[in-house]
XYZ file of C-alpha atoms in Angstrom:
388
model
C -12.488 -21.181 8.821
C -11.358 -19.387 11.846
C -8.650 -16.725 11.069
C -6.392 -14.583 12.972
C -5.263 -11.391 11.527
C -2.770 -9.821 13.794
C -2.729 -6.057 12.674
C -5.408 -3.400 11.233
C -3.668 -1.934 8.032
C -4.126 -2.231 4.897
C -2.985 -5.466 4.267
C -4.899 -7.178 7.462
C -8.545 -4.773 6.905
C -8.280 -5.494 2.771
C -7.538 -9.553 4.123
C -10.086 -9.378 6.354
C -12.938 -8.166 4.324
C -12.240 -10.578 0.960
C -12.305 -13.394 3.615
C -15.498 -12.610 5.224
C -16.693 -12.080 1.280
C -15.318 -15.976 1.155
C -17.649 -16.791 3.935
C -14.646 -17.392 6.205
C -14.415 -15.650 10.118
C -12.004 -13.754 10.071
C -10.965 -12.023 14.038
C -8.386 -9.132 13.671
C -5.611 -7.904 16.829
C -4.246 -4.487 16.291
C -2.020 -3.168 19.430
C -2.817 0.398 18.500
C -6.180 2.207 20.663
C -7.555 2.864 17.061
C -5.706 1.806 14.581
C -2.377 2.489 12.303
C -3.413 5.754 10.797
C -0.435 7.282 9.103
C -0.222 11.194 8.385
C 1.692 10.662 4.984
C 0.632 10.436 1.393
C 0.537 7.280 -0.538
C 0.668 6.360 -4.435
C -2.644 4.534 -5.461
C -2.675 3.298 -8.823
C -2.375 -0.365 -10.618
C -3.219 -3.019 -8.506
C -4.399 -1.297 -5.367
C -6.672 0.543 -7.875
C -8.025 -2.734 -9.046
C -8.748 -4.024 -5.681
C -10.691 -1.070 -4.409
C -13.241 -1.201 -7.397
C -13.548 -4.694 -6.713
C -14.310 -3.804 -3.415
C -16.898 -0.708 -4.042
C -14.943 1.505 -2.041
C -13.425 4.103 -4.763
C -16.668 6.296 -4.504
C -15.714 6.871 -0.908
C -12.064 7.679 -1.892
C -12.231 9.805 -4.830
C -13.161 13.026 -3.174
C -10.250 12.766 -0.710
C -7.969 12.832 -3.814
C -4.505 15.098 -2.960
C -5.053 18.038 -4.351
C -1.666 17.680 -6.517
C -0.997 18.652 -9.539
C 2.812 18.855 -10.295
C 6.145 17.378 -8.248
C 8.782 19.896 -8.506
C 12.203 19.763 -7.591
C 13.390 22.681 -6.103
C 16.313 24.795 -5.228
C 17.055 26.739 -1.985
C 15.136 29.695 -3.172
C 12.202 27.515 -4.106
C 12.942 27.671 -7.419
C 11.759 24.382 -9.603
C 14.203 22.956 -11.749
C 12.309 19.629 -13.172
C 8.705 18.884 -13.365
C 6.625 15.977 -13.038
C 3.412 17.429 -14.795
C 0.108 15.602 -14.117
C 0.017 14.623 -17.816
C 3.504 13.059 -17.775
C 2.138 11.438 -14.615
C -1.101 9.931 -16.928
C 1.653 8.983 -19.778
C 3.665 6.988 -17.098
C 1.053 5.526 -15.574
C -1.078 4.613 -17.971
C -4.742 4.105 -15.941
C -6.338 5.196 -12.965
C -4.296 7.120 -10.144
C -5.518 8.393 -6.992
C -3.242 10.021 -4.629
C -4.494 9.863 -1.267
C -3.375 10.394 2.843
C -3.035 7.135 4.405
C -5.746 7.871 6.557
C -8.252 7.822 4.024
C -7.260 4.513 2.784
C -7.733 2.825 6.102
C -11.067 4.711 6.554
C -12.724 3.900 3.532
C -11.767 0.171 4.339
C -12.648 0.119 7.928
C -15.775 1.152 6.818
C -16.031 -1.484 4.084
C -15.688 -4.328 6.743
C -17.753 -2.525 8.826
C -19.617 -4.723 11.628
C -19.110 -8.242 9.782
C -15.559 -8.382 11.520
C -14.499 -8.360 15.055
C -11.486 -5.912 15.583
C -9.776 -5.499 18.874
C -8.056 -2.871 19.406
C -5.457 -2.170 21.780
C -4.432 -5.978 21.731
C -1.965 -7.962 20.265
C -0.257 -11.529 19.956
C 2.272 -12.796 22.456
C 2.469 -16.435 21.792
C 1.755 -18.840 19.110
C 1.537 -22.456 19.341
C 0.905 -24.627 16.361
C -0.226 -27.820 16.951
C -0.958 -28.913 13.593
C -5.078 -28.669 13.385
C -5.085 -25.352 14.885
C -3.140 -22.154 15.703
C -3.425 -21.353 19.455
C -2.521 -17.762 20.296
C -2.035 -16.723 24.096
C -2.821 -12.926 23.488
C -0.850 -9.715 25.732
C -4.407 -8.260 27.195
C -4.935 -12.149 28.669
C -6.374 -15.167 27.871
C -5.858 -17.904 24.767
C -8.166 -19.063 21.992
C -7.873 -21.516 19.061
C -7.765 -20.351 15.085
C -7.929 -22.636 12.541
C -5.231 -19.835 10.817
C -2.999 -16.945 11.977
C -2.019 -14.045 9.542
C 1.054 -11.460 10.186
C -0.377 -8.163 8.454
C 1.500 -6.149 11.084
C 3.574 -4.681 9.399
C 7.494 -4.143 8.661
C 8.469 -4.599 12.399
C 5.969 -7.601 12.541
C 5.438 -9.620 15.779
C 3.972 -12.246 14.045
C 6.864 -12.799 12.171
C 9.492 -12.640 14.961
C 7.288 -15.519 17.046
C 7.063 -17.510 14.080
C 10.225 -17.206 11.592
C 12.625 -15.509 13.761
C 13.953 -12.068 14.641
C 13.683 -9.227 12.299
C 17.525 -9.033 11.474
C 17.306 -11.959 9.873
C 15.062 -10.457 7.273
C 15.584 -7.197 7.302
C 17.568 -5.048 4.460
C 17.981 -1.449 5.609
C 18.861 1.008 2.578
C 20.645 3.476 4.978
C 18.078 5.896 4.760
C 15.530 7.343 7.449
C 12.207 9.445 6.871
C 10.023 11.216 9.231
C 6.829 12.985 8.655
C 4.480 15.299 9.950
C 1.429 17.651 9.350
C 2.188 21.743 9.373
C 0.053 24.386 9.183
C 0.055 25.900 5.912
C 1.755 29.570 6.267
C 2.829 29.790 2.456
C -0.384 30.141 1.021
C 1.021 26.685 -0.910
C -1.198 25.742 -4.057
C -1.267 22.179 -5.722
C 2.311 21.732 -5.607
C 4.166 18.858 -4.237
C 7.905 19.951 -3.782
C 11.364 17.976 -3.205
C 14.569 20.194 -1.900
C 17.648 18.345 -1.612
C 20.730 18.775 -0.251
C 23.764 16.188 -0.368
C 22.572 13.622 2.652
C 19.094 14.954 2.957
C 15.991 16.347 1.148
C 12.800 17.646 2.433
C 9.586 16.887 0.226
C 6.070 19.047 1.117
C 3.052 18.968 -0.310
C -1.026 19.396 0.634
C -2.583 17.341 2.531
C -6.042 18.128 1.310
C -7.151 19.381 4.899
C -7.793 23.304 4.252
C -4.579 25.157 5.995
C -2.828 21.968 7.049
C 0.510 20.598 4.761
C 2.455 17.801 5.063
C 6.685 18.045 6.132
C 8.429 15.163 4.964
C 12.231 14.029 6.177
C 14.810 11.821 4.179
C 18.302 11.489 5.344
C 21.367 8.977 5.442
C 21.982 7.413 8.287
C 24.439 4.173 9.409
C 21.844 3.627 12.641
C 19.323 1.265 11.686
C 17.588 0.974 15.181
C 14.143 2.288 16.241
C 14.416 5.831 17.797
C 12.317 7.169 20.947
C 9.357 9.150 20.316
C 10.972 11.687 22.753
C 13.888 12.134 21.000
C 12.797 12.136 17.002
C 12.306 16.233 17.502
C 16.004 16.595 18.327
C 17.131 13.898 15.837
C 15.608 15.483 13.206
C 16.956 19.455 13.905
C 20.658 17.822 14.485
C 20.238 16.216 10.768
C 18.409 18.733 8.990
C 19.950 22.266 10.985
C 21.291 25.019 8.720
C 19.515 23.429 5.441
C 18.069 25.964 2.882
C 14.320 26.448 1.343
C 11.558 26.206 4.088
C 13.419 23.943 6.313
C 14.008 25.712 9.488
C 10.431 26.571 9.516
C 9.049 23.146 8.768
C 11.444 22.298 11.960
C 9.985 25.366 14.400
C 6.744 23.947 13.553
C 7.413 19.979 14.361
C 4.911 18.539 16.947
C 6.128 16.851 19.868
C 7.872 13.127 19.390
C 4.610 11.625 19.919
C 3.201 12.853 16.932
C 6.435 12.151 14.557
C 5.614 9.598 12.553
C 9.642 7.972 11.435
C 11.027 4.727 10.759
C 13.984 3.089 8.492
C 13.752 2.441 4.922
C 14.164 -1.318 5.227
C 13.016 -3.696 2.977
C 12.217 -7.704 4.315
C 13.323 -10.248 2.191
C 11.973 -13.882 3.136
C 12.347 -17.044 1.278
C 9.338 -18.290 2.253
C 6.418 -16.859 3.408
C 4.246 -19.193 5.265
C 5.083 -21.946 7.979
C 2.376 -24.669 8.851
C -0.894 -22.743 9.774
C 0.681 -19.658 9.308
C 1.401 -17.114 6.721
C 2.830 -13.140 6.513
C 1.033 -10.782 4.335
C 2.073 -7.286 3.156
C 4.999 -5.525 4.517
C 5.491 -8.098 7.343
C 7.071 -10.639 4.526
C 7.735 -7.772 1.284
C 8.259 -4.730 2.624
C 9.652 -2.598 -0.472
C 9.877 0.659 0.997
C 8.323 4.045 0.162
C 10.078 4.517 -2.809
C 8.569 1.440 -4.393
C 5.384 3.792 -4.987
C 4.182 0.167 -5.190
C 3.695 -0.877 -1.213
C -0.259 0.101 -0.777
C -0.762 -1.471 -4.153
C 0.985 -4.667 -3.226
C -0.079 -5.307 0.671
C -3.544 -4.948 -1.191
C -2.464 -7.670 -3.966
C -1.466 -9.967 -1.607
C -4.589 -9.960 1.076
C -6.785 -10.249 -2.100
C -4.995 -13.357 -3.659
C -4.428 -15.034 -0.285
C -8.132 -14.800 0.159
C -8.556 -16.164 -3.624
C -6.312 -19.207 -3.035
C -7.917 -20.377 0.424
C -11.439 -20.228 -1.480
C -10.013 -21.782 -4.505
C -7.578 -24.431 -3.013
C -9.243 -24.846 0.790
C -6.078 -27.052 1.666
C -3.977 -24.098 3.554
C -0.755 -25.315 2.362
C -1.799 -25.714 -1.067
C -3.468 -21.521 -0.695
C -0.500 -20.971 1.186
C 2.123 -22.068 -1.176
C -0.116 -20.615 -4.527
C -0.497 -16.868 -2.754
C 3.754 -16.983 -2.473
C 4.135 -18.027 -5.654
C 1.976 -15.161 -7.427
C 2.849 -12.871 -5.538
C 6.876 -13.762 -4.711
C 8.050 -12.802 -7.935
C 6.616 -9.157 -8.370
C 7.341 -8.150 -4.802
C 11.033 -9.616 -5.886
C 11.151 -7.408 -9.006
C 9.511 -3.632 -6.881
C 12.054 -4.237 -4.545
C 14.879 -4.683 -6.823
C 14.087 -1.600 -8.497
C 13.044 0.135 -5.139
C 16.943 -0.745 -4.136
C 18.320 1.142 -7.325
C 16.093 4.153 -7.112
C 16.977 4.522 -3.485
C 21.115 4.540 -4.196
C 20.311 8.085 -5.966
C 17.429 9.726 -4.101
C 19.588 10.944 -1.798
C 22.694 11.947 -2.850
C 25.528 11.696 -0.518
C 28.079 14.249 -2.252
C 27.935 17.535 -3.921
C 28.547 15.786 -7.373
C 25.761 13.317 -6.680
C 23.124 16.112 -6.315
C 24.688 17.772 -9.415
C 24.207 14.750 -11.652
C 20.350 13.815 -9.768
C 19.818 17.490 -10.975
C 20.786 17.233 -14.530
C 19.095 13.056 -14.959
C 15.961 14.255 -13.522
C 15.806 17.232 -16.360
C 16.635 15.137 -18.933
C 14.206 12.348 -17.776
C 11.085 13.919 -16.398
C 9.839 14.514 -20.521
C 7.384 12.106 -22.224
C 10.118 10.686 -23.901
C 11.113 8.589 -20.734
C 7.723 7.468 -19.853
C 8.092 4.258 -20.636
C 11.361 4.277 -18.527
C 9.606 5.851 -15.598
C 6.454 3.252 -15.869
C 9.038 0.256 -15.854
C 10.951 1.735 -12.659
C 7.422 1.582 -10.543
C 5.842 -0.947 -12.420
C 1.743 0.277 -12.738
C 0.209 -2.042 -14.051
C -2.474 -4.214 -11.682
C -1.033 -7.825 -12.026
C -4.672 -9.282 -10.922
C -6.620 -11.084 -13.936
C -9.240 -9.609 -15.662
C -12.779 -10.375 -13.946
C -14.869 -11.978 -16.359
């Protein structure tokens, strides 16, 4: 078969190669020059994990590994209160974990699909027309061609989606916070520390990137607007929100790039009943966003692409694949986001008494005595069966 992927992340390049695997031709769009590369850290463990040894790909990831060794949660004087050690990490985990930039991800699997898949960049979908033995898909650079499938990995804000199921309020959930990120030289001589200062309404998180000299500044903060914000104005946004906080933050702000090179967005999750409509189906965080706090959306966009690719091998009907990739996957996006949604009511604190009592649960909890109550909140464990 002939598929579309519409988007070059980690859901569309981990579809794309297990379908080629499949013997399928798979064509991705991506609207970005050169791809989605993110300048923020990810969580790779459990099911992501799984998927990049089945691909061969953890040899090239390994030596990228975050050079992290303890999250600490600071006061305004940088002293830490709680500690995530590395071992209580290992005890909550319980297998492999790789911490890695986001970058390194989508290298090591733009490299694994290599020249066996065409990628355009710089193009993207702006119609779809399903006529029932084919998708056709009018494209914004010009000109139309015929698929035999389409697949939305684009993402959160997903075009695919919006053509196809409808506009994105009708599936969007937004938590009420906003994050921003960006790289910083490193001036503090910073070690293998990843640190979380919050104040009530806000909290800055830094850590290494790995890169020698270069950290990276991370934003969190409340907010009732939901919309998308200018590139031009994220700079000001973000010294209006975070002015006159303690620790490192003014510097982190005196050092911010120019909009253009903000990376921010909502913490919205997308909640869908279904997730597939005649010849075409959403993969990723285009139908499951969970949000960054999930520690589980890597691990899941690469989940999905790897069992949708399973069931149209297995089942060849694409409403039967269609309808058995939803219903493995449905459930444990269902049960991340749920827990996502709780986490996310008290990572932020709104009040002075909020931050008190974060202060004094994260003490008490961040001991080996919680670990199991820390490994069901992000939920480790790769749900893919055993390969015999």
């Amino acid at each position: 078969m002939k598929v579309l992927i519409s988007g070059a992340g980690i859901a569309g390049l981990t579809l794309a190669y297990w379908l080629r695997r499949h013997g399928h031709e798979p064509v991705v769009v991506e609207r970005a020059p050169h791809g989605r590369l993110g300048g923020y850290g990810v969580d790779f463990f459990g099911t992501g994990y799984d998927v990049a040894a089945r691909m061969d790909i953890l040899d090239r990831l390994t030596p990228y590994r975050l050079p992290v060794d303890t999250v600490a949660f600071v006061d305004a004087s940088g002293r830490p209160g709680a500690r995530m050690t590395e071992a209580l990490l290992d005890r909550i985990i319980k297998g492999p974990h790789l911490p890695l930039m986001h970058t390194t991800l989508e290298g090591a699997l733009l490299d694994a699909v290599g020249d066996d898949v065409e990628i355009r960049f710089g193009e993207s979908i702006a119609a779809v027309r399903d006529t029932g033995t084919a998708v056709e898909i009018d494209f914004t650079g010009g000109g139309t061609q015929r698929f035999d499938l389409l697949v939305g990995a684009d993402g959160i804000h997903s075009r695919t989606r919006e053509l196809v199921f409808g506009p994105e309020p009708g599936f969007a959930h937004y938590l009420g916070c906003r994050l921003a990120s960006y790289p910083v030289a490193d001036r503090y001589d910073w070690g293998r520390v990843r640190a979380h200062y919050t104040e009530p309404g806000r909290q800055v998180v830094v850590y290494p990137t790995g890169e020698p000299g270069e950290l990276v500044a991370l934003f969190l903060f409340r907010s009732s607007h939901s919309g998308n914000v200018p590139r031009a104005e994220r700079p000001e946004l973000l010294r209006s929100r975070f002015g006159g906080m303690g620790w490192l933050t003014p510097s982190l702000l005196a050092d911010a790039p120019d909009g253009e090179s903000i990376f921010m967005d909502t913490m919205t999750q997308i909640v869908m009943p279904s997730w597939h409509r005649g010849r075409v189906a959403l993969v990723g965080d285009a139908c499951g966003c969970m949000t960054m706090v999930s520690a589980q959306g890597v691990s899941m966009a690469m989940a999905g692409a790897y069992l949708l690719a399973e069931a149209l091998e297995s089942e060849r009907d694409h409403e039967r694949a269609f309808a058995r990739y939803q219903e493995r996957m449905h459930g444990e996006v269902t049960r991340r986001q749920r827990n996502a949604l709780r986490f996310t009511r008290t990572l932020v604190p709104a009040s002075r008494a909020g931050l008190v009592a974060q202060n004094l649960v994260s003490r008490v909890i961040m001991r080996e005595t919680f670990a199991p109550v820390l490994r069901s909140q992000f939920g480790a464990g790769s749900i893919l069966p055993a390969r015999t």
